[in-house]
Amino acid sequence: LRPEKSQQCMHLEGFIWDNENPIALIDNRAVRKGDIISDNVVVDIKQDRVILNDGIKYFELKLE
């Protein structure tokens, strides 16, 4: 399963990295795995991207 590139209007701003509980900063909000932001579930947080699911497909946000 390969996530699509994001076509969403969300912006990944950075990370607060912890191997056990990483946090992603998306649209001025801190989110963890399992959180919901803009009707999308945070599926996973990697060191360089966040994988989300909109209920139909997976997509990812990367730092720009």
Tab-separated table of C-alpha atoms in Angstrom:
chain	number	residue	atom	x	y	z
A	1	LEU	CA	0.000	0.000	0.000
A	2	ARG	CA	1.585	3.248	-1.135
A	3	PRO	CA	0.184	6.534	0.141
A	4	GLU	CA	-0.705	9.108	-2.474
A	5	LYS	CA	0.890	12.506	-2.399
A	6	SER	CA	-1.207	14.939	-0.452
A	7	GLN	CA	-3.838	16.872	-2.330
A	8	GLN	CA	-5.178	18.248	0.913
A	9	CYS	CA	-4.891	21.854	2.056
A	10	MET	CA	-3.176	20.846	5.288
A	11	HIS	CA	0.354	22.000	6.008
A	12	LEU	CA	2.933	19.951	7.924
A	13	GLU	CA	4.988	22.403	9.970
A	14	GLY	CA	7.312	20.098	11.888
A	15	PHE	CA	7.736	17.390	14.495
A	16	ILE	CA	8.373	16.921	18.183
A	17	TRP	CA	10.232	13.655	17.939
A	18	ASP	CA	10.052	10.888	20.524
A	19	ASN	CA	10.579	7.280	19.387
A	20	GLU	CA	7.617	6.049	21.423
A	21	ASN	CA	5.208	8.956	21.025
A	22	PRO	CA	6.083	11.305	18.133
A	23	ILE	CA	4.026	14.439	17.584
A	24	ALA	CA	3.423	16.163	14.256
A	25	LEU	CA	2.580	19.839	13.949
A	26	ILE	CA	-0.125	20.269	11.304
A	27	ASP	CA	-1.922	23.582	10.766
A	28	ASN	CA	-0.761	24.964	14.138
A	29	ARG	CA	-2.004	21.854	15.947
A	30	ALA	CA	-0.040	19.071	17.659
A	31	VAL	CA	-1.335	15.629	16.655
A	32	ARG	CA	-0.402	12.061	17.549
A	33	LYS	CA	-1.076	8.723	15.888
A	34	GLY	CA	-4.825	8.041	16.048
A	35	ASP	CA	-5.840	11.701	16.256
A	36	ILE	CA	-8.271	13.222	13.758
A	37	ILE	CA	-7.528	16.485	11.965
A	38	SER	CA	-9.764	17.962	9.252
A	39	ASP	CA	-11.737	14.676	9.102
A	40	ASN	CA	-8.530	12.680	8.487
A	41	VAL	CA	-7.078	10.045	10.821
A	42	VAL	CA	-3.362	10.258	11.624
A	43	VAL	CA	-2.261	6.712	10.720
A	44	ASP	CA	1.478	7.034	11.349
A	45	ILE	CA	4.162	9.614	12.036
A	46	LYS	CA	7.581	9.036	10.482
A	47	GLN	CA	10.669	11.203	10.895
A	48	ASP	CA	10.070	12.908	7.534
A	49	ARG	CA	6.328	12.591	6.879
A	50	VAL	CA	2.861	11.924	8.290
A	51	ILE	CA	0.520	9.298	6.838
A	52	LEU	CA	-3.198	10.043	7.053
A	53	ASN	CA	-6.416	8.388	5.906
A	54	ASP	CA	-9.531	10.247	4.784
A	55	GLY	CA	-11.804	7.213	5.149
A	56	ILE	CA	-11.185	6.075	1.576
A	57	LYS	CA	-7.504	6.455	0.769
A	58	TYR	CA	-4.156	6.976	2.433
A	59	PHE	CA	-2.084	10.065	1.725
A	60	GLU	CA	0.972	11.692	3.202
A	61	LEU	CA	2.158	15.117	4.219
A	62	LYS	CA	5.865	15.904	3.931
A	63	LEU	CA	7.902	18.812	5.173
A	64	GLU	CA	8.428	21.327	2.402
